Short mmCIF file of C-alpha atoms and ligand atoms in Angstrom, two decimals:
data_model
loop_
_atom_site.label_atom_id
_atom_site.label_comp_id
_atom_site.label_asym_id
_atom_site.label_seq_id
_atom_site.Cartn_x
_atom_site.Cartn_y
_atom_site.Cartn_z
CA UNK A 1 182.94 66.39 58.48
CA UNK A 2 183.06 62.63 60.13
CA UNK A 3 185.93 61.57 62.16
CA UNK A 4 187.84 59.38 60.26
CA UNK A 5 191.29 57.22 60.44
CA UNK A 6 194.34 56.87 58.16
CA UNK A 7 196.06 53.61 57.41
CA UNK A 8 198.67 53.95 55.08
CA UNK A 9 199.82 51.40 53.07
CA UNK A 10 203.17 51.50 51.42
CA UNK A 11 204.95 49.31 48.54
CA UNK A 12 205.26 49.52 45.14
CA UNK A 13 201.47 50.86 44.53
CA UNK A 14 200.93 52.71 47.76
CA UNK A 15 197.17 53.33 48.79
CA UNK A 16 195.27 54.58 51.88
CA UNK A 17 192.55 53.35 53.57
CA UNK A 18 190.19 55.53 54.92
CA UNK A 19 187.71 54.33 57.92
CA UNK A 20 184.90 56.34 59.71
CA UNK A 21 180.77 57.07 59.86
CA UNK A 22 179.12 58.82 56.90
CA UNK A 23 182.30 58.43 55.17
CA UNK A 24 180.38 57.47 51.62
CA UNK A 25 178.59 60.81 51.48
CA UNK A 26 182.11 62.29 51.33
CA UNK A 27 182.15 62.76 47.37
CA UNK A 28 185.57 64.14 47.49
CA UNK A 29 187.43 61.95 49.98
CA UNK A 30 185.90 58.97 46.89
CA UNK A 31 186.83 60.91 44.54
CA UNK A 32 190.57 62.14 45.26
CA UNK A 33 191.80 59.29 43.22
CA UNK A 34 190.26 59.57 40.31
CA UNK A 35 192.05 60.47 36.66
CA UNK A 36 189.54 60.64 33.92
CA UNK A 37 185.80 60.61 33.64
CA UNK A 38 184.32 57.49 33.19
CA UNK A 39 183.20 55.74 36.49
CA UNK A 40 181.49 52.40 37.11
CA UNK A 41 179.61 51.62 40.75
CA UNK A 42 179.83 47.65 40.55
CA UNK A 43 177.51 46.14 43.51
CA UNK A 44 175.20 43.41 44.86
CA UNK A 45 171.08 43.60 44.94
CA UNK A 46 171.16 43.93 48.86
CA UNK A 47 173.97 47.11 49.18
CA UNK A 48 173.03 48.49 45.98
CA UNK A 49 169.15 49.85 47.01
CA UNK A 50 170.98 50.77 50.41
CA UNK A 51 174.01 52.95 49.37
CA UNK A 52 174.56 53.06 45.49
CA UNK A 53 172.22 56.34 44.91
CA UNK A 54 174.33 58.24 47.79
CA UNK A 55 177.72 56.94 46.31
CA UNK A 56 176.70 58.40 43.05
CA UNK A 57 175.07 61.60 44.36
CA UNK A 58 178.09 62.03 46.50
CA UNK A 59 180.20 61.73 43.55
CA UNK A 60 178.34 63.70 40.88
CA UNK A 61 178.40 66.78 43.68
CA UNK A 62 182.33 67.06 43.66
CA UNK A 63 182.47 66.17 39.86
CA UNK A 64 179.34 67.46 38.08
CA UNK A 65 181.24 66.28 34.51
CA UNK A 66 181.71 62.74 35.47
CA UNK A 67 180.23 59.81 33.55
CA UNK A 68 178.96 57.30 36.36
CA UNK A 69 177.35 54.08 35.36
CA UNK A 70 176.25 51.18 37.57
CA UNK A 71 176.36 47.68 37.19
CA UNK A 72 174.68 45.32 40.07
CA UNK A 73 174.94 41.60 41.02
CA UNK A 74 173.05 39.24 42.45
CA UNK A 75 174.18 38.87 46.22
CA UNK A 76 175.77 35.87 46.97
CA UNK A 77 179.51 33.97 46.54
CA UNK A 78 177.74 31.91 43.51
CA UNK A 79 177.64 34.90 41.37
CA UNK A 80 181.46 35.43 41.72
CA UNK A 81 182.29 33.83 37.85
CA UNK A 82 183.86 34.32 35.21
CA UNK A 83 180.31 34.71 33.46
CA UNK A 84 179.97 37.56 35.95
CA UNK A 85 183.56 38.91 35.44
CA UNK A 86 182.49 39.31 31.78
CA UNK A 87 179.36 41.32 32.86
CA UNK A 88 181.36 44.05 34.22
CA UNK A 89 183.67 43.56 30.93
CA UNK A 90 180.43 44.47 28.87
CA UNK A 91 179.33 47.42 31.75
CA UNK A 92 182.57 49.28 31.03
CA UNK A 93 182.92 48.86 27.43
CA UNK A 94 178.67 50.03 27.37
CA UNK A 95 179.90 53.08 29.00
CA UNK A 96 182.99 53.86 27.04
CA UNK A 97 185.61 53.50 29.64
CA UNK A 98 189.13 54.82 28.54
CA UNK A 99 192.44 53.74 30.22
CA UNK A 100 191.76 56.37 33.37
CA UNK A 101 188.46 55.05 34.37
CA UNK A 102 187.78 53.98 37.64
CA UNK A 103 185.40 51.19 38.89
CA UNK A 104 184.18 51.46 42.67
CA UNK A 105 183.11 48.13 43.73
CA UNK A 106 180.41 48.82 46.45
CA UNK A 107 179.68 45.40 48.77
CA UNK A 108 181.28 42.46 50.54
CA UNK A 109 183.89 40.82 49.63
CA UNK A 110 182.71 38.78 46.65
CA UNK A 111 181.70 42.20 44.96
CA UNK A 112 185.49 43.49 45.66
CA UNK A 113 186.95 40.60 44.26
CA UNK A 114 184.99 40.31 41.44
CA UNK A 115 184.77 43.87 40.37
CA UNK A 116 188.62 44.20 41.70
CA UNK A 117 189.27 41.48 38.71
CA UNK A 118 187.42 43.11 36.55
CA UNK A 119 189.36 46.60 36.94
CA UNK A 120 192.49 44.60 36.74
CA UNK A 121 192.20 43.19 32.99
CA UNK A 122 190.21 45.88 31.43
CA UNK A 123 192.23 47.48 28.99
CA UNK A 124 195.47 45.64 31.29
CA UNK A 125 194.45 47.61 34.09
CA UNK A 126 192.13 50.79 34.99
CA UNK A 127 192.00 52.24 38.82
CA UNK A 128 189.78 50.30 41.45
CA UNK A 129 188.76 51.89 44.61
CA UNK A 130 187.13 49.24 47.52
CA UNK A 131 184.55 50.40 48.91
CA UNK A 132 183.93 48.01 51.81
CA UNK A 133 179.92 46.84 53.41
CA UNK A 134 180.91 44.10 55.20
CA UNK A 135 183.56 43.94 58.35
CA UNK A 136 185.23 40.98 56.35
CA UNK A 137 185.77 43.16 53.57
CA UNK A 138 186.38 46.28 55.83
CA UNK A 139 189.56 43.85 57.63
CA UNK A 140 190.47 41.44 55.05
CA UNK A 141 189.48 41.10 51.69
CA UNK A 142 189.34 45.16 50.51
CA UNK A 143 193.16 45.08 51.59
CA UNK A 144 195.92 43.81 49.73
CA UNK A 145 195.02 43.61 46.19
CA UNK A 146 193.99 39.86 45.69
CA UNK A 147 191.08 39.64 43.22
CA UNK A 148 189.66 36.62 42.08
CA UNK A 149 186.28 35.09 40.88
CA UNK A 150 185.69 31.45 41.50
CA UNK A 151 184.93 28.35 38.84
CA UNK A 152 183.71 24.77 39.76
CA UNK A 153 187.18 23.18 40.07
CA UNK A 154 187.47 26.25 43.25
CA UNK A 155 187.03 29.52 44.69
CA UNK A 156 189.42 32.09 43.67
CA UNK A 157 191.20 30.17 40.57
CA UNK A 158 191.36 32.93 38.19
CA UNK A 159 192.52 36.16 39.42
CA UNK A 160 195.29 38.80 39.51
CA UNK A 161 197.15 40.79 42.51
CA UNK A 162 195.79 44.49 41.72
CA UNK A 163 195.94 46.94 44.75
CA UNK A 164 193.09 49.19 45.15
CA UNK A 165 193.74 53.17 44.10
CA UNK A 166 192.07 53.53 47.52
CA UNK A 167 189.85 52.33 50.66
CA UNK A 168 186.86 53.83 51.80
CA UNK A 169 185.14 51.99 54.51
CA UNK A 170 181.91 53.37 56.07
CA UNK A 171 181.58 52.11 59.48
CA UNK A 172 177.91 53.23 59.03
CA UNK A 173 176.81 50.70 56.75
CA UNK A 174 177.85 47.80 59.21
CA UNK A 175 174.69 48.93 60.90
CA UNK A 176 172.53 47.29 58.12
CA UNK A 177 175.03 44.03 58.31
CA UNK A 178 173.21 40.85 59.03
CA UNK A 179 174.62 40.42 62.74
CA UNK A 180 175.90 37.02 61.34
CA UNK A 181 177.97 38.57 59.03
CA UNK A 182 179.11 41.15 61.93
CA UNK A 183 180.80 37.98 63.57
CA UNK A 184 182.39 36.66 60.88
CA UNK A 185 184.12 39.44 60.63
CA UNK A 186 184.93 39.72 63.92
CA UNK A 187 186.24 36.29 63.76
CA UNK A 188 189.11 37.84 60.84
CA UNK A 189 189.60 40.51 63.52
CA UNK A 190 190.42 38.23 66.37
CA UNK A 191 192.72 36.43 63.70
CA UNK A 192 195.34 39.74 63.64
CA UNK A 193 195.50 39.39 67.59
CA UNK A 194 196.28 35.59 67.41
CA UNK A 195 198.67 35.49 64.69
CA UNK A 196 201.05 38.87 65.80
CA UNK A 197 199.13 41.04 68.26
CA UNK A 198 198.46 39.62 71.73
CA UNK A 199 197.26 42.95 73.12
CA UNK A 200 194.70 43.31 71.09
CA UNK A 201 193.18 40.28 71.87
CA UNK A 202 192.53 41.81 75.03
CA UNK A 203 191.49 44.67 73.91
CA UNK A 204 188.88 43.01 71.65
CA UNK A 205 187.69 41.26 75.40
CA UNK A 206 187.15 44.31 77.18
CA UNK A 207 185.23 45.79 74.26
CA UNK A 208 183.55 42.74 73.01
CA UNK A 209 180.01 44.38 73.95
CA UNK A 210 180.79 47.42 71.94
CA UNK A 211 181.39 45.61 69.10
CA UNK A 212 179.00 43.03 69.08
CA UNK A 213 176.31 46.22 69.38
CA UNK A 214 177.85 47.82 66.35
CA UNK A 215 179.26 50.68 68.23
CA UNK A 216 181.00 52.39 65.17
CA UNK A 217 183.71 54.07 67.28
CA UNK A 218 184.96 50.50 68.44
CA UNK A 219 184.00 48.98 65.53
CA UNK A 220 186.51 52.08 63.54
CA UNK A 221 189.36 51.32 65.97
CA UNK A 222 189.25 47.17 65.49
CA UNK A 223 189.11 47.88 61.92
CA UNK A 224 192.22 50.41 61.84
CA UNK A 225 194.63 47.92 63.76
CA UNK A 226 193.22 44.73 61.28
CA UNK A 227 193.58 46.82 58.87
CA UNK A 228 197.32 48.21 60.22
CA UNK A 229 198.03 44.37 60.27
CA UNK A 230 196.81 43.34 56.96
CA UNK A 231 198.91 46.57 55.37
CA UNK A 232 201.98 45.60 56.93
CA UNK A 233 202.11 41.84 56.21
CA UNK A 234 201.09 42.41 52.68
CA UNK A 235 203.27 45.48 52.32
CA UNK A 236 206.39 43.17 53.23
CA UNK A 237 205.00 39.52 51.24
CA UNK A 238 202.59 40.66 48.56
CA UNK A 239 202.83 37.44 46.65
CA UNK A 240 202.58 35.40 49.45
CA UNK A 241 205.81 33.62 49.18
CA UNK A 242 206.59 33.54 53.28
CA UNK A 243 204.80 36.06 55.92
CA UNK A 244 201.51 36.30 54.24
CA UNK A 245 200.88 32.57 54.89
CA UNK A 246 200.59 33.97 58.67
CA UNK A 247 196.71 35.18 57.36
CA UNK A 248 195.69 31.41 56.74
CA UNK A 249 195.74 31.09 61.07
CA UNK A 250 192.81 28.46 61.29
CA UNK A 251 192.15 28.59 57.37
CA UNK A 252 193.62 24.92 57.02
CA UNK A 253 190.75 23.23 59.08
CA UNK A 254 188.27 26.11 57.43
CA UNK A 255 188.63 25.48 54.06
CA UNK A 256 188.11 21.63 54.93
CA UNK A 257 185.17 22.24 57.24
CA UNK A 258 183.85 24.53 54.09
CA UNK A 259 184.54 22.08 51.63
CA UNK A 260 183.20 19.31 53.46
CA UNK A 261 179.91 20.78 54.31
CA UNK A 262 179.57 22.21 50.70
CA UNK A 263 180.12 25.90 50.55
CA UNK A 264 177.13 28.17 52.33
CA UNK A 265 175.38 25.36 53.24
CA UNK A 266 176.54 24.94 57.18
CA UNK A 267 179.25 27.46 59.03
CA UNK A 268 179.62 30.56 56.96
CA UNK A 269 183.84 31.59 56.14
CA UNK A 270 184.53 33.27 59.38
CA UNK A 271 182.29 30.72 61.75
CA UNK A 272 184.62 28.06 60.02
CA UNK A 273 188.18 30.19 60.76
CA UNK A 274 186.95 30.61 64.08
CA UNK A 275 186.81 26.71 64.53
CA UNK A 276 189.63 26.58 62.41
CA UNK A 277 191.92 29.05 64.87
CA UNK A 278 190.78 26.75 67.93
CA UNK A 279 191.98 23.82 66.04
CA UNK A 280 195.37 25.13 65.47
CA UNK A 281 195.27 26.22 68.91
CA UNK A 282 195.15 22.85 70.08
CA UNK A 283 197.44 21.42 67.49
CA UNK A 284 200.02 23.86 68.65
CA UNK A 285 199.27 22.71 72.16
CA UNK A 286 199.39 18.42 70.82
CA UNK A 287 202.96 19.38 69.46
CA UNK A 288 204.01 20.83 72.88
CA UNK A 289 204.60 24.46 70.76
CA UNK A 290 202.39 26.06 73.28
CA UNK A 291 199.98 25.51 76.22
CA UNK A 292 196.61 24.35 76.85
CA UNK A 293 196.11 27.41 78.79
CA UNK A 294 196.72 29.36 75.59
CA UNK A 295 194.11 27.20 73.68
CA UNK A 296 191.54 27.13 76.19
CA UNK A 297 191.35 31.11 76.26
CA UNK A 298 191.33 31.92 73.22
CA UNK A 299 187.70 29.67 73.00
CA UNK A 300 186.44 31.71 75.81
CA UNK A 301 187.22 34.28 73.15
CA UNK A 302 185.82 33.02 70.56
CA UNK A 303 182.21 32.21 72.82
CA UNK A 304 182.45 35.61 73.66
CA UNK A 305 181.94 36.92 70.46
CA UNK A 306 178.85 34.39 69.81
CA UNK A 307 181.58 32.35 67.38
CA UNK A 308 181.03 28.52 67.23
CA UNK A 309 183.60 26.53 68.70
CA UNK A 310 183.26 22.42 68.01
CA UNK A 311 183.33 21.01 64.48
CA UNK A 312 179.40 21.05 63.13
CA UNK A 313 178.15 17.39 63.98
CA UNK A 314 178.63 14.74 61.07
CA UNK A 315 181.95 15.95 59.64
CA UNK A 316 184.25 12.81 60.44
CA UNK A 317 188.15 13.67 60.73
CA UNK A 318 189.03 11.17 58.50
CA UNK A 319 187.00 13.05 55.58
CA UNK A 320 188.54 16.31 56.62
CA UNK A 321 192.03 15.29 56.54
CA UNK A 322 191.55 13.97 52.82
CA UNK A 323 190.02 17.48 52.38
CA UNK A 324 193.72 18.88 53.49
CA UNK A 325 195.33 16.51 51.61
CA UNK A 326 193.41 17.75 48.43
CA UNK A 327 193.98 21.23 49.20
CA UNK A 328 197.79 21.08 49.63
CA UNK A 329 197.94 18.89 46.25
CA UNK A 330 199.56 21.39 44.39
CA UNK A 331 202.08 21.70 46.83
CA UNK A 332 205.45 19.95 48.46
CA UNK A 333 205.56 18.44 51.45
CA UNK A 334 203.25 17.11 54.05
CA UNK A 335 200.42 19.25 55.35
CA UNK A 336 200.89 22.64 56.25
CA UNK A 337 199.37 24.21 59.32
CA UNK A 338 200.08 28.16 60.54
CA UNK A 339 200.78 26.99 64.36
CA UNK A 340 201.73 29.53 67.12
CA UNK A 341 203.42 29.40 70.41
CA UNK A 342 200.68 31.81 72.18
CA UNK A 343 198.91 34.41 71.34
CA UNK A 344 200.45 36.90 68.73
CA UNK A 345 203.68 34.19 68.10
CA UNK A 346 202.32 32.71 64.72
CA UNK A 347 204.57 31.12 62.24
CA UNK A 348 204.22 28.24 59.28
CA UNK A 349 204.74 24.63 60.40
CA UNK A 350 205.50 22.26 57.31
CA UNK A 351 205.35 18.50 57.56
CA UNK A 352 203.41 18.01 60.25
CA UNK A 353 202.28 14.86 61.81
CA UNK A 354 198.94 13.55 61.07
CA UNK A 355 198.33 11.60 64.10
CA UNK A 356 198.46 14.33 65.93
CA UNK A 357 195.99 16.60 63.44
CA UNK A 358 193.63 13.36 63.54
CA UNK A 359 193.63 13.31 67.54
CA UNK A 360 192.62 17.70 67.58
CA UNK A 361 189.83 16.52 64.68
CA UNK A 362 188.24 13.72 67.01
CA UNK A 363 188.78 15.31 70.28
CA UNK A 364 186.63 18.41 68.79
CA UNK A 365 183.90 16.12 67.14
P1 NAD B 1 179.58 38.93 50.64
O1 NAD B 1 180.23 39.90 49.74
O2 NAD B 1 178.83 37.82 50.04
O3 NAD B 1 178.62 39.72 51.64
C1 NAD B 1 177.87 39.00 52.58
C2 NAD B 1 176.38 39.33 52.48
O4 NAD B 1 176.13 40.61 53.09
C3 NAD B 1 175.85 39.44 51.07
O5 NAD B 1 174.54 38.93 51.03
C4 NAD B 1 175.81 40.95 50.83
O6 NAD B 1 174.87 41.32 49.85
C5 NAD B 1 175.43 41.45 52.18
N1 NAD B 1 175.84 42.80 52.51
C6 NAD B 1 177.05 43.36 52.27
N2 NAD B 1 177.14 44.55 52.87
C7 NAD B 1 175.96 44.77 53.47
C8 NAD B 1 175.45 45.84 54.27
N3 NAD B 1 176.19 46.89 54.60
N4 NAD B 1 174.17 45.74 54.72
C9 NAD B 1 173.43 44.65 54.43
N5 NAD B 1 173.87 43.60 53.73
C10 NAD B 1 175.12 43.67 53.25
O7 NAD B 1 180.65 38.25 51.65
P2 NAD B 1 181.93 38.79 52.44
O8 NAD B 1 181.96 37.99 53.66
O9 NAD B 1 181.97 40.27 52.53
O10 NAD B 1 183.13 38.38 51.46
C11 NAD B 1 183.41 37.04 51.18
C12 NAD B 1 184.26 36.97 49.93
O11 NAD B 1 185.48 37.65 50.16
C13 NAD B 1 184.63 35.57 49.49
O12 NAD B 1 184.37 35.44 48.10
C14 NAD B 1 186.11 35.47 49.76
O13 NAD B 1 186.77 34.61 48.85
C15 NAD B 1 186.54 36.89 49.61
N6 NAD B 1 187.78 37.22 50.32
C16 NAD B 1 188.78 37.80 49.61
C17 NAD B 1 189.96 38.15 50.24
C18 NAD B 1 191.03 38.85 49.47
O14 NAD B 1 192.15 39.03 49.98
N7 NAD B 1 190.76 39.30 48.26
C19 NAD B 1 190.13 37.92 51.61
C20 NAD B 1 189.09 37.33 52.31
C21 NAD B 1 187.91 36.99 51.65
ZN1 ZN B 2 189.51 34.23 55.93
#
């Protein structure tokens, strides 16, 4: 069979997360979670024609008696809802799910979210196992057991903490990613280097060709140190009350850049943390936390890995700081940035000064 890697994660609900090639024609390694009979394949109309009909073959081979249905979305971050969330209600109740059914939520990361929701309230909680398409969802989203869907007030409103049963990420499929999408994941990737793992950043240099060609045995390794990263940080601050915050490197400017553009409609999520990781770079650097030096390589990074690096023209500062403002409404304090003092040396910075923010914004506009 395919080479494949381990990551364990531990905690309360421990899970592992299986990475290599060919990986979803494996219909026992999917199935060596599962309890009862009833199955539901939740996906999106681009990965579903690509990889549903294997995922189900795969599955009815090791378990001729299972009862598989399918249920597939429209692609696309506007059909993560709640009217969505109750499709996937009706899906399992159509197929006569019982407390040990298990939904496998095939796509990106809206698809895992949504459909990791979904597995989360029916019946107070049936077994979900992520099965990752996109790098994003391969190195962020698939690990850690945050579901959501969005509603117009914001994205990811409504949801519940619900670990995954398992991970099964196909390296293979990345090979039918949009190579967009490739670097927006690769911007999350680069993220795990800045915030606690310095050598990896220049690990991710010296193989930056590799990856940006979809070599799957690079690709495999970046993914099982992100992953490694994401386990251990959630592992220790599931509920986000300290560490996890360390994820949201560059997500402060992001969200605003996001917001402010109108979501999908300029830089896609990890363009925008790539900008956003630059930014905090630099604000580190204004503070005198760390050095220029620092800052400055970490964009030759970035531009190595075909990642935009200036805020998109037209977004003024002064409409992005009101952004942060609005974000951080529900909580204390002044804004909130994760700074670092070099590469890998992240933590949270509360209170800080928005002169100095507002002179990073119009320096990079
Ligand atoms: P996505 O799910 O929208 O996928 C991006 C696009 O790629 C879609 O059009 C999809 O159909 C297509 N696609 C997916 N796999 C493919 C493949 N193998 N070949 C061809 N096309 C493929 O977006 P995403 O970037 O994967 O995920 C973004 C979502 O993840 C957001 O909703 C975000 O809020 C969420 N997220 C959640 C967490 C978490 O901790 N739960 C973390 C980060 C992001
Ligand atoms: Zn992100």
């Amino acid at each position: 069979s395919a080479p494949m890697r381990t990551v364990e994660v531990g905690g309360v609900a421990p899970y592992r997360i299986h990475i290599g090639a060919g990986l979803l024609a494996d219909g026992t390694l999917l199935a060596q979670t599962l309890r009862g009979r009833h199955v539901l394949v939740v996906s999106d109309s681009h990965v579903a024609p690509l990889y549903a009909q294997a995922v189900e073959d795969a599955l009815h081979a090791a378990h001729p008696e299972l009862r598989i249905g399918r249920h597939v979305l429209r692609a696309g971050e506007a059909e993560k809802t709640l009217a969505n969330f109750g499709a996937v209600i009706d899906a399992l109740a159509a197929l006569g799910a019982t407390r040990d059914a298990c939904v496998f939520a095939l796509g990106g990361g809206v698809v895992g979210d949504l459909a990791g929701f979904a597995a989360a309230c029916w019946m107070r909680g049936i077994d979900c196992v992520q099965l990752p398409t996109t790098l994003l969802a391969m190195v962020d989203s698939s690990v850690g057991g945050k579901t959501a869907v969005d509603i117009p007030q914001g994205k990811n409103l409504v949801g519940a903490f619900h670990p995954p049963r398992a991970v099964v990420a196909d390296t293979a499929t990345l090979r039918t990613l949009p190579p967009r999408e490739l670097r927006a994941g690769l911007a999350e990737v680069i993220k795990y280097g800045a915030i606690v793992d310095a050598p990896f950043l220049a690990w991710l240099e010296a193989h930056a060709e590799a990856l940006l060609e979809g070599d799957t045995a690079a690709l495999a390794e970046a993914i099982a140190r992100s992953c490694l990263h994401k386990a251990a940080i959630t592992e220790r601050d599931p509920h986000e009350h300290g560490e996890r915050a360390l994820l949201n490197f560059g997500h402060t400017f992001a969200h605003a850049i996001e917001a402010e553009q109108g979501y999908g409609r300029g830089l896609n999520h990890g363009e925008a943390v790539a900008v956003g990781m630059l930014l905090a770079a630099r604000l580190s650097a204004t503070l005198g936390l760390a050095s220029w030096a620092d800052a400055e390589a970490l964009r030759t990074l970035l531009l190595r890995f075909g990642l935009p690096v200036a805020l998109p023209a037209g977004l003024a500062p002064e409409a992005l700081l009101a952004r942060m403002h609005l974000d951080k409404k529900a909580q204390a304090g002044g804004l909130r940035f994760i700074l670092w003092n070099g590469p890998g040396l992240a933590h949270v910075v509360s209170g800080v000064d928005e002169a100095a923010v507002r002179s990073v914004l119009g320096e990079a506009s």
